[in-house]
């Protein structure tokens, strides 16, 4: 269990081994994921008129710049332990980036199925760069996941989507880190919901930490879907999901039940926000706090604005929100949203001073 590492943080498997399905025989495939910052965001809260404390779990600072690395270190380690040679996933982009990286590190082959044309540029670059066999399916994520399920049934490949239960096990470590940092669970936990694995994982993490006596309280779990891809909120699968937040462009989530359990058991909620609301919160966070996230992360931020309007968050509450992926994953949406071109200026001091008004 003592794989050599070059920082004092050993990665989530070694840090939380007692809570994870690993043994001394498990070969640990790690990129030292986890240990991400929990950043206070008072200026964003002020800008939206809130009277609570907000902490952002900035998962964009994982090795492949999303929260998926927590589950992938475990999924690929367990696949290697079983002697698998090929890992496969369907993805809206982040799972594929993470699978490709950890497979490269494990000297395994990786095959990823992506919805053609609906992947943010940075994520596509990652899968290709890490050497995954990258297939663009002429269909959406739900169709790609169905094919992956069928590939899994052949027994010839290891599926590393969150239908593989160890993915959820790894992802629950983010809840542990939040409790470790705050000394207890927050009052509310806000996060985006797509395939619904992460809300399932956080809820499990919070409950397990409480049962282990490492935290006392439990948060209300508040999940946010994009209005054009909100099957859980709408109560039925969506055949043609659509949203600017391509990470959560999912019409039939695999962990649907996990999400509804988390919400009902915790006394939380699941609701939806429009693309317009998402893009507003996306830009506002970057400008008020200097935290640049990908659009999906702005769903729970837009949700916070709604929650304030509905007076759902008592004054002084402690709210955590997961910022699941880094803003640089999706440069196209960033440039469109920022809404301007750089100002072209002659290479002279006076010209620059004129333009900036000095
Ligand atoms: N945020 C980001 C940035 C994501 O990439 C995802 C899911 C979610 C939120 C939603 O998490 O699916 O556990 O409810 N991305 C998956 C992927 C579907 O393929 O990368 P979830």
GROMACS .gro file of C-alpha atoms and ligand atoms in nm:
model
  379
    1UNK     CA    1   0.000   0.000   0.000
    2UNK     CA    2   0.295   0.233   0.018
    3UNK     CA    3   0.340   0.327  -0.346
    4UNK     CA    4   0.614   0.586  -0.381
    5UNK     CA    5   0.491   0.940  -0.420
    6UNK     CA    6   0.649   1.278  -0.436
    7UNK     CA    7   0.415   1.492  -0.229
    8UNK     CA    8   0.293   1.461   0.127
    9UNK     CA    9  -0.053   1.387  -0.011
   10UNK     CA   10  -0.067   1.021  -0.126
   11UNK     CA   11  -0.389   1.033  -0.334
   12UNK     CA   12  -0.739   0.938  -0.225
   13UNK     CA   13  -0.693   0.560  -0.206
   14UNK     CA   14  -0.408   0.571   0.041
   15UNK     CA   15  -0.554   0.861   0.237
   16UNK     CA   16  -0.895   0.698   0.284
   17UNK     CA   17  -0.808   0.328   0.239
   18UNK     CA   18  -1.003   0.220   0.548
   19UNK     CA   19  -1.324   0.347   0.385
   20UNK     CA   20  -1.258   0.195   0.041
   21UNK     CA   21  -1.277  -0.155  -0.109
   22UNK     CA   22  -0.899  -0.206  -0.136
   23UNK     CA   23  -0.655  -0.452   0.016
   24UNK     CA   24  -0.277  -0.476   0.038
   25UNK     CA   25  -0.297  -0.665  -0.293
   26UNK     CA   26  -0.462  -0.379  -0.482
   27UNK     CA   27  -0.213  -0.215  -0.720
   28UNK     CA   28  -0.271   0.157  -0.666
   29UNK     CA   29  -0.291   0.358  -0.985
   30UNK     CA   30  -0.282   0.720  -0.877
   31UNK     CA   31  -0.202   1.066  -1.008
   32UNK     CA   32  -0.224   1.205  -0.653
   33UNK     CA   33  -0.584   1.314  -0.706
   34UNK     CA   34  -0.796   1.467  -0.429
   35UNK     CA   35  -0.697   1.713  -0.156
   36UNK     CA   36  -0.861   1.989  -0.359
   37UNK     CA   37  -0.911   2.334  -0.208
   38UNK     CA   38  -1.229   2.437  -0.029
   39UNK     CA   39  -1.250   2.803  -0.120
   40UNK     CA   40  -1.468   3.056   0.063
   41UNK     CA   41  -1.668   3.268  -0.179
   42UNK     CA   42  -1.808   3.567   0.017
   43UNK     CA   43  -1.801   3.805  -0.279
   44UNK     CA   44  -2.017   3.578  -0.492
   45UNK     CA   45  -2.262   3.542  -0.202
   46UNK     CA   46  -2.274   3.917  -0.161
   47UNK     CA   47  -2.333   3.965  -0.534
   48UNK     CA   48  -2.635   3.734  -0.525
   49UNK     CA   49  -2.772   3.884  -0.205
   50UNK     CA   50  -2.718   3.582   0.020
   51UNK     CA   51  -2.655   3.580   0.393
   52UNK     CA   52  -2.476   3.250   0.429
   53UNK     CA   53  -2.123   3.114   0.408
   54UNK     CA   54  -2.037   2.947   0.078
   55UNK     CA   55  -1.745   2.709   0.031
   56UNK     CA   56  -1.652   2.588  -0.316
   57UNK     CA   57  -1.499   2.242  -0.344
   58UNK     CA   58  -1.280   2.319  -0.643
   59UNK     CA   59  -1.253   1.982  -0.814
   60UNK     CA   60  -1.115   2.142  -1.129
   61UNK     CA   61  -0.776   2.121  -0.957
   62UNK     CA   62  -0.760   1.742  -0.983
   63UNK     CA   63  -0.498   1.589  -1.217
   64UNK     CA   64  -0.729   1.580  -1.521
   65UNK     CA   65  -0.917   1.888  -1.398
   66UNK     CA   66  -1.240   1.724  -1.286
   67UNK     CA   67  -1.385   1.528  -0.991
   68UNK     CA   68  -1.383   1.210  -1.199
   69UNK     CA   69  -1.024   1.135  -1.094
   70UNK     CA   70  -1.141   1.033  -0.746
   71UNK     CA   71  -1.350   0.751  -0.886
   72UNK     CA   72  -1.112   0.668  -1.167
   73UNK     CA   73  -0.810   0.600  -0.945
   74UNK     CA   74  -1.018   0.330  -0.776
   75UNK     CA   75  -1.188   0.197  -1.092
   76UNK     CA   76  -0.859   0.157  -1.278
   77UNK     CA   77  -0.678   0.014  -0.974
   78UNK     CA   78  -0.952  -0.248  -0.927
   79UNK     CA   79  -0.954  -0.324  -1.300
   80UNK     CA   80  -0.578  -0.382  -1.286
   81UNK     CA   81  -0.617  -0.598  -0.977
   82UNK     CA   82  -0.861  -0.817  -1.171
   83UNK     CA   83  -0.622  -0.840  -1.465
   84UNK     CA   84  -0.836  -0.641  -1.709
   85UNK     CA   85  -0.655  -0.507  -2.014
   86UNK     CA   86  -0.908  -0.269  -2.166
   87UNK     CA   87  -1.115  -0.002  -1.993
   88UNK     CA   88  -1.418   0.146  -2.169
   89UNK     CA   89  -1.654   0.433  -2.094
   90UNK     CA   90  -1.921   0.652  -2.244
   91UNK     CA   91  -1.873   1.015  -2.157
   92UNK     CA   92  -1.979   1.373  -2.196
   93UNK     CA   93  -1.603   1.440  -2.175
   94UNK     CA   94  -1.467   1.436  -1.821
   95UNK     CA   95  -1.499   1.066  -1.749
   96UNK     CA   96  -1.322   0.993  -2.078
   97UNK     CA   97  -1.038   1.235  -1.999
   98UNK     CA   98  -0.991   1.075  -1.659
   99UNK     CA   99  -1.019   0.715  -1.783
  100UNK     CA  100  -0.769   0.785  -2.059
  101UNK     CA  101  -0.515   0.932  -1.816
  102UNK     CA  102  -0.540   0.659  -1.553
  103UNK     CA  103  -0.535   0.386  -1.821
  104UNK     CA  104  -0.217   0.536  -1.965
  105UNK     CA  105  -0.061   0.528  -1.620
  106UNK     CA  106  -0.175   0.169  -1.569
  107UNK     CA  107  -0.044   0.063  -1.912
  108UNK     CA  108  -0.395  -0.038  -2.014
  109UNK     CA  109  -0.584   0.027  -2.332
  110UNK     CA  110  -0.870   0.278  -2.311
  111UNK     CA  111  -1.168   0.314  -2.543
  112UNK     CA  112  -1.403   0.610  -2.503
  113UNK     CA  113  -1.744   0.669  -2.665
  114UNK     CA  114  -1.839   1.034  -2.694
  115UNK     CA  115  -2.150   1.206  -2.833
  116UNK     CA  116  -2.026   1.344  -3.165
  117UNK     CA  117  -1.992   1.724  -3.166
  118UNK     CA  118  -2.109   1.771  -2.805
  119UNK     CA  119  -1.777   1.749  -2.622
  120UNK     CA  120  -1.597   2.055  -2.491
  121UNK     CA  121  -1.271   2.105  -2.676
  122UNK     CA  122  -1.036   2.062  -2.380
  123UNK     CA  123  -1.190   1.728  -2.289
  124UNK     CA  124  -1.158   1.595  -2.643
  125UNK     CA  125  -0.795   1.707  -2.650
  126UNK     CA  126  -0.733   1.519  -2.325
  127UNK     CA  127  -0.873   1.184  -2.447
  128UNK     CA  128  -0.670   1.209  -2.767
  129UNK     CA  129  -0.353   1.325  -2.596
  130UNK     CA  130  -0.360   1.047  -2.335
  131UNK     CA  131  -0.388   0.801  -2.625
  132UNK     CA  132  -0.740   0.666  -2.584
  133UNK     CA  133  -0.915   0.512  -2.882
  134UNK     CA  134  -1.166   0.793  -2.921
  135UNK     CA  135  -1.499   0.716  -3.089
  136UNK     CA  136  -1.752   0.989  -3.167
  137UNK     CA  137  -2.094   0.822  -3.163
  138UNK     CA  138  -2.359   0.975  -3.387
  139UNK     CA  139  -2.595   0.993  -3.094
  140UNK     CA  140  -2.613   1.123  -2.738
  141UNK     CA  141  -2.453   1.014  -2.409
  142UNK     CA  142  -2.742   0.784  -2.315
  143UNK     CA  143  -2.703   0.591  -2.641
  144UNK     CA  144  -2.327   0.569  -2.591
  145UNK     CA  145  -2.375   0.436  -2.237
  146UNK     CA  146  -2.615   0.171  -2.364
  147UNK     CA  147  -2.347   0.046  -2.605
  148UNK     CA  148  -2.091   0.046  -2.324
  149UNK     CA  149  -2.324  -0.163  -2.105
  150UNK     CA  150  -2.348  -0.415  -2.390
  151UNK     CA  151  -1.969  -0.416  -2.437
  152UNK     CA  152  -1.936  -0.485  -2.064
  153UNK     CA  153  -2.163  -0.789  -2.096
  154UNK     CA  154  -1.911  -0.951  -2.336
  155UNK     CA  155  -1.672  -0.980  -2.041
  156UNK     CA  156  -1.388  -0.855  -2.260
  157UNK     CA  157  -1.365  -0.503  -2.122
  158UNK     CA  158  -1.387  -0.326  -1.788
  159UNK     CA  159  -1.656  -0.057  -1.780
  160UNK     CA  160  -1.540   0.248  -1.584
  161UNK     CA  161  -1.861   0.450  -1.596
  162UNK     CA  162  -2.031   0.506  -1.260
  163UNK     CA  163  -2.246   0.197  -1.323
  164UNK     CA  164  -1.924   0.039  -1.194
  165UNK     CA  165  -1.985   0.070  -0.817
  166UNK     CA  166  -1.622   0.142  -0.729
  167UNK     CA  167  -1.645   0.474  -0.912
  168UNK     CA  168  -1.901   0.593  -0.657
  169UNK     CA  169  -1.681   0.460  -0.376
  170UNK     CA  170  -1.389   0.673  -0.490
  171UNK     CA  171  -1.598   0.984  -0.545
  172UNK     CA  172  -1.739   0.977  -0.192
  173UNK     CA  173  -1.395   1.084  -0.065
  174UNK     CA  174  -1.479   1.444  -0.159
  175UNK     CA  175  -1.741   1.445   0.118
  176UNK     CA  176  -1.477   1.317   0.362
  177UNK     CA  177  -1.242   1.599   0.266
  178UNK     CA  178  -1.513   1.860   0.318
  179UNK     CA  179  -1.589   1.725   0.666
  180UNK     CA  180  -1.217   1.710   0.745
  181UNK     CA  181  -1.176   2.074   0.638
  182UNK     CA  182  -1.486   2.217   0.808
  183UNK     CA  183  -1.476   1.994   1.114
  184UNK     CA  184  -1.827   1.871   1.029
  185UNK     CA  185  -2.066   1.844   0.735
  186UNK     CA  186  -2.209   2.167   0.590
  187UNK     CA  187  -2.580   2.249   0.633
  188UNK     CA  188  -2.643   2.228   0.258
  189UNK     CA  189  -2.454   2.067  -0.027
  190UNK     CA  190  -2.521   2.201  -0.377
  191UNK     CA  191  -2.397   2.022  -0.689
  192UNK     CA  192  -2.475   1.965  -1.058
  193UNK     CA  193  -2.656   1.644  -1.157
  194UNK     CA  194  -2.605   1.462  -1.487
  195UNK     CA  195  -2.574   1.085  -1.467
  196UNK     CA  196  -2.637   1.129  -1.092
  197UNK     CA  197  -2.335   0.931  -0.972
  198UNK     CA  198  -2.180   1.220  -0.784
  199UNK     CA  199  -2.482   1.317  -0.574
  200UNK     CA  200  -2.513   0.948  -0.487
  201UNK     CA  201  -2.144   0.936  -0.393
  202UNK     CA  202  -2.147   1.250  -0.175
  203UNK     CA  203  -2.452   1.133   0.017
  204UNK     CA  204  -2.286   0.797   0.080
  205UNK     CA  205  -1.967   0.973   0.190
  206UNK     CA  206  -2.145   1.203   0.433
  207UNK     CA  207  -2.342   0.914   0.586
  208UNK     CA  208  -2.040   0.686   0.617
  209UNK     CA  209  -1.832   0.956   0.784
  210UNK     CA  210  -2.109   1.018   1.033
  211UNK     CA  211  -2.147   0.645   1.103
  212UNK     CA  212  -1.770   0.619   1.153
  213UNK     CA  213  -1.793   0.897   1.413
  214UNK     CA  214  -1.583   1.136   1.206
  215UNK     CA  215  -1.863   1.392   1.162
  216UNK     CA  216  -2.181   1.465   1.354
  217UNK     CA  217  -2.423   1.622   1.110
  218UNK     CA  218  -2.556   1.555   0.760
  219UNK     CA  219  -2.621   1.814   0.489
  220UNK     CA  220  -2.935   1.862   0.285
  221UNK     CA  221  -2.839   1.746  -0.066
  222UNK     CA  222  -2.945   1.994  -0.334
  223UNK     CA  223  -2.897   1.874  -0.693
  224UNK     CA  224  -2.935   2.092  -1.001
  225UNK     CA  225  -3.006   1.983  -1.356
  226UNK     CA  226  -3.009   2.193  -1.673
  227UNK     CA  227  -3.365   2.272  -1.784
  228UNK     CA  228  -3.317   2.104  -2.125
  229UNK     CA  229  -3.176   1.790  -1.961
  230UNK     CA  230  -3.375   1.752  -1.639
  231UNK     CA  231  -3.521   1.400  -1.643
  232UNK     CA  232  -3.524   1.361  -1.265
  233UNK     CA  233  -3.694   1.695  -1.207
  234UNK     CA  234  -3.941   1.639  -1.492
  235UNK     CA  235  -4.006   1.282  -1.379
  236UNK     CA  236  -3.933   1.102  -1.706
  237UNK     CA  237  -3.637   1.030  -1.939
  238UNK     CA  238  -3.562   1.300  -2.196
  239UNK     CA  239  -3.505   1.161  -2.543
  240UNK     CA  240  -3.321   1.462  -2.683
  241UNK     CA  241  -3.149   1.637  -2.391
  242UNK     CA  242  -2.991   1.971  -2.467
  243UNK     CA  243  -2.795   2.232  -2.272
  244UNK     CA  244  -2.492   2.456  -2.303
  245UNK     CA  245  -2.356   2.263  -2.002
  246UNK     CA  246  -2.255   1.964  -2.218
  247UNK     CA  247  -2.113   1.777  -1.916
  248UNK     CA  248  -2.468   1.725  -1.785
  249UNK     CA  249  -2.643   1.678  -2.121
  250UNK     CA  250  -2.798   1.348  -2.010
  251UNK     CA  251  -3.156   1.230  -2.057
  252UNK     CA  252  -3.167   0.903  -1.861
  253UNK     CA  253  -2.928   0.903  -1.564
  254UNK     CA  254  -2.784   0.569  -1.453
  255UNK     CA  255  -2.798   0.661  -1.083
  256UNK     CA  256  -3.149   0.813  -1.094
  257UNK     CA  257  -3.255   0.619  -0.784
  258UNK     CA  258  -2.938   0.716  -0.596
  259UNK     CA  259  -3.017   1.081  -0.659
  260UNK     CA  260  -3.377   1.063  -0.545
  261UNK     CA  261  -3.272   0.867  -0.235
  262UNK     CA  262  -3.008   1.127  -0.148
  263UNK     CA  263  -3.260   1.407  -0.184
  264UNK     CA  264  -3.541   1.244   0.011
  265UNK     CA  265  -3.324   1.095   0.287
  266UNK     CA  266  -3.141   1.424   0.344
  267UNK     CA  267  -3.446   1.650   0.321
  268UNK     CA  268  -3.292   1.823   0.020
  269UNK     CA  269  -3.419   1.901  -0.326
  270UNK     CA  270  -3.354   1.851  -0.695
  271UNK     CA  271  -3.448   2.125  -0.938
  272UNK     CA  272  -3.349   2.279  -1.270
  273UNK     CA  273  -3.206   2.602  -1.408
  274UNK     CA  274  -3.207   2.742  -1.760
  275UNK     CA  275  -2.899   2.783  -1.979
  276UNK     CA  276  -2.934   3.158  -1.941
  277UNK     CA  277  -2.924   3.127  -1.562
  278UNK     CA  278  -2.627   2.891  -1.588
  279UNK     CA  279  -2.426   3.129  -1.806
  280UNK     CA  280  -2.504   3.424  -1.580
  281UNK     CA  281  -2.376   3.242  -1.270
  282UNK     CA  282  -2.075   3.105  -1.465
  283UNK     CA  283  -1.955   3.453  -1.553
  284UNK     CA  284  -2.045   3.604  -1.217
  285UNK     CA  285  -1.834   3.350  -1.025
  286UNK     CA  286  -1.528   3.412  -1.241
  287UNK     CA  287  -1.561   3.789  -1.199
  288UNK     CA  288  -1.644   3.805  -0.829
  289UNK     CA  289  -1.408   3.536  -0.700
  290UNK     CA  290  -1.150   3.460  -0.969
  291UNK     CA  291  -1.271   3.101  -0.983
  292UNK     CA  292  -1.314   2.976  -1.339
  293UNK     CA  293  -1.529   2.664  -1.369
  294UNK     CA  294  -1.694   2.484  -1.656
  295UNK     CA  295  -2.061   2.561  -1.728
  296UNK     CA  296  -2.207   2.253  -1.551
  297UNK     CA  297  -2.070   2.384  -1.220
  298UNK     CA  298  -2.276   2.697  -1.261
  299UNK     CA  299  -2.601   2.497  -1.239
  300UNK     CA  300  -2.580   2.475  -0.858
  301UNK     CA  301  -2.462   2.838  -0.846
  302UNK     CA  302  -2.771   2.943  -1.040
  303UNK     CA  303  -2.957   2.715  -0.801
  304UNK     CA  304  -2.826   2.919  -0.509
  305UNK     CA  305  -2.980   3.231  -0.662
  306UNK     CA  306  -3.314   3.048  -0.687
  307UNK     CA  307  -3.279   2.920  -0.331
  308UNK     CA  308  -3.230   3.276  -0.204
  309UNK     CA  309  -3.541   3.393  -0.393
  310UNK     CA  310  -3.739   3.110  -0.233
  311UNK     CA  311  -3.586   3.175   0.111
  312UNK     CA  312  -3.470   2.816   0.142
  313UNK     CA  313  -3.137   2.893   0.310
  314UNK     CA  314  -3.155   3.031   0.666
  315UNK     CA  315  -2.920   3.321   0.746
  316UNK     CA  316  -2.579   3.207   0.863
  317UNK     CA  317  -2.604   2.862   0.705
  318UNK     CA  318  -2.294   2.684   0.586
  319UNK     CA  319  -2.327   2.585   0.222
  320UNK     CA  320  -2.081   2.374   0.023
  321UNK     CA  321  -2.097   2.357  -0.357
  322UNK     CA  322  -1.897   2.125  -0.578
  323UNK     CA  323  -1.725   2.293  -0.871
  324UNK     CA  324  -1.685   1.970  -1.064
  325UNK     CA  325  -1.463   2.077  -1.355
  326UNK     CA  326  -1.214   2.346  -1.458
  327UNK     CA  327  -1.318   2.637  -1.678
  328UNK     CA  328  -1.041   2.574  -1.929
  329UNK     CA  329  -1.210   2.249  -2.027
  330UNK     CA  330  -1.454   2.449  -2.238
  331UNK     CA  331  -1.279   2.748  -2.396
  332UNK     CA  332  -1.550   2.791  -2.663
  333UNK     CA  333  -1.827   2.860  -2.412
  334UNK     CA  334  -1.595   3.085  -2.213
  335UNK     CA  335  -1.513   3.302  -2.514
  336UNK     CA  336  -1.877   3.321  -2.624
  337UNK     CA  337  -1.990   3.412  -2.273
  338UNK     CA  338  -1.723   3.670  -2.203
  339UNK     CA  339  -1.869   3.833  -2.512
  340UNK     CA  340  -1.578   4.030  -2.652
  341UNK     CA  341  -1.264   4.005  -2.856
  342UNK     CA  342  -0.935   4.136  -2.718
  343UNK     CA  343  -0.882   4.502  -2.806
  344UNK     CA  344  -0.621   4.535  -3.081
  345UNK     CA  345  -0.376   4.816  -3.008
  346UNK     CA  346  -0.069   4.966  -3.175
  347UNK     CA  347   0.259   4.869  -2.999
  348UNK     CA  348   0.301   5.211  -2.832
  349UNK     CA  349   0.261   5.335  -2.474
  350UNK     CA  350   0.035   5.624  -2.570
  351UNK     CA  351  -0.198   5.402  -2.768
  352UNK     CA  352  -0.231   5.163  -2.473
  353UNK     CA  353  -0.294   5.452  -2.231
  354UNK     CA  354  -0.564   5.593  -2.456
  355UNK     CA  355  -0.744   5.260  -2.475
  356UNK     CA  356  -0.739   5.196  -2.100
  357UNK     CA  357  -0.837   5.555  -2.020
  358UNK     CA  358  -0.523   5.677  -1.842
  359LIG     N1  359  -2.010   1.826  -1.364
  359LIG     C1  360  -1.923   1.786  -1.456
  359LIG     C2  361  -1.814   1.880  -1.493
  359LIG     C3  362  -1.935   1.658  -1.516
  359LIG     O1  363  -1.847   1.620  -1.606
  359LIG     C4  364  -2.042   1.575  -1.477
  359LIG     C5  365  -2.059   1.444  -1.538
  359LIG     C6  366  -2.130   1.622  -1.380
  359LIG     C7  367  -2.111   1.747  -1.326
  359LIG     C8  368  -2.244   1.542  -1.331
  359LIG     O2  369  -2.202   1.438  -1.248
  359LIG     O3  370  -2.292   1.252  -1.382
  359LIG     O4  371  -2.218   1.220  -1.147
  359LIG     O5  372  -2.425   1.347  -1.197
  359LIG     N2  373  -1.991   1.402  -1.633
  359LIG     C9  374  -1.999   1.265  -1.688
  359LIG    C10  375  -1.889   1.244  -1.791
  359LIG    C11  376  -2.133   1.226  -1.734
  359LIG     O6  377  -1.904   1.161  -1.880
  359LIG     O7  378  -1.786   1.309  -1.781
  359LIG     P1  379  -2.290   1.306  -1.242
   0.00000   0.00000   0.00000
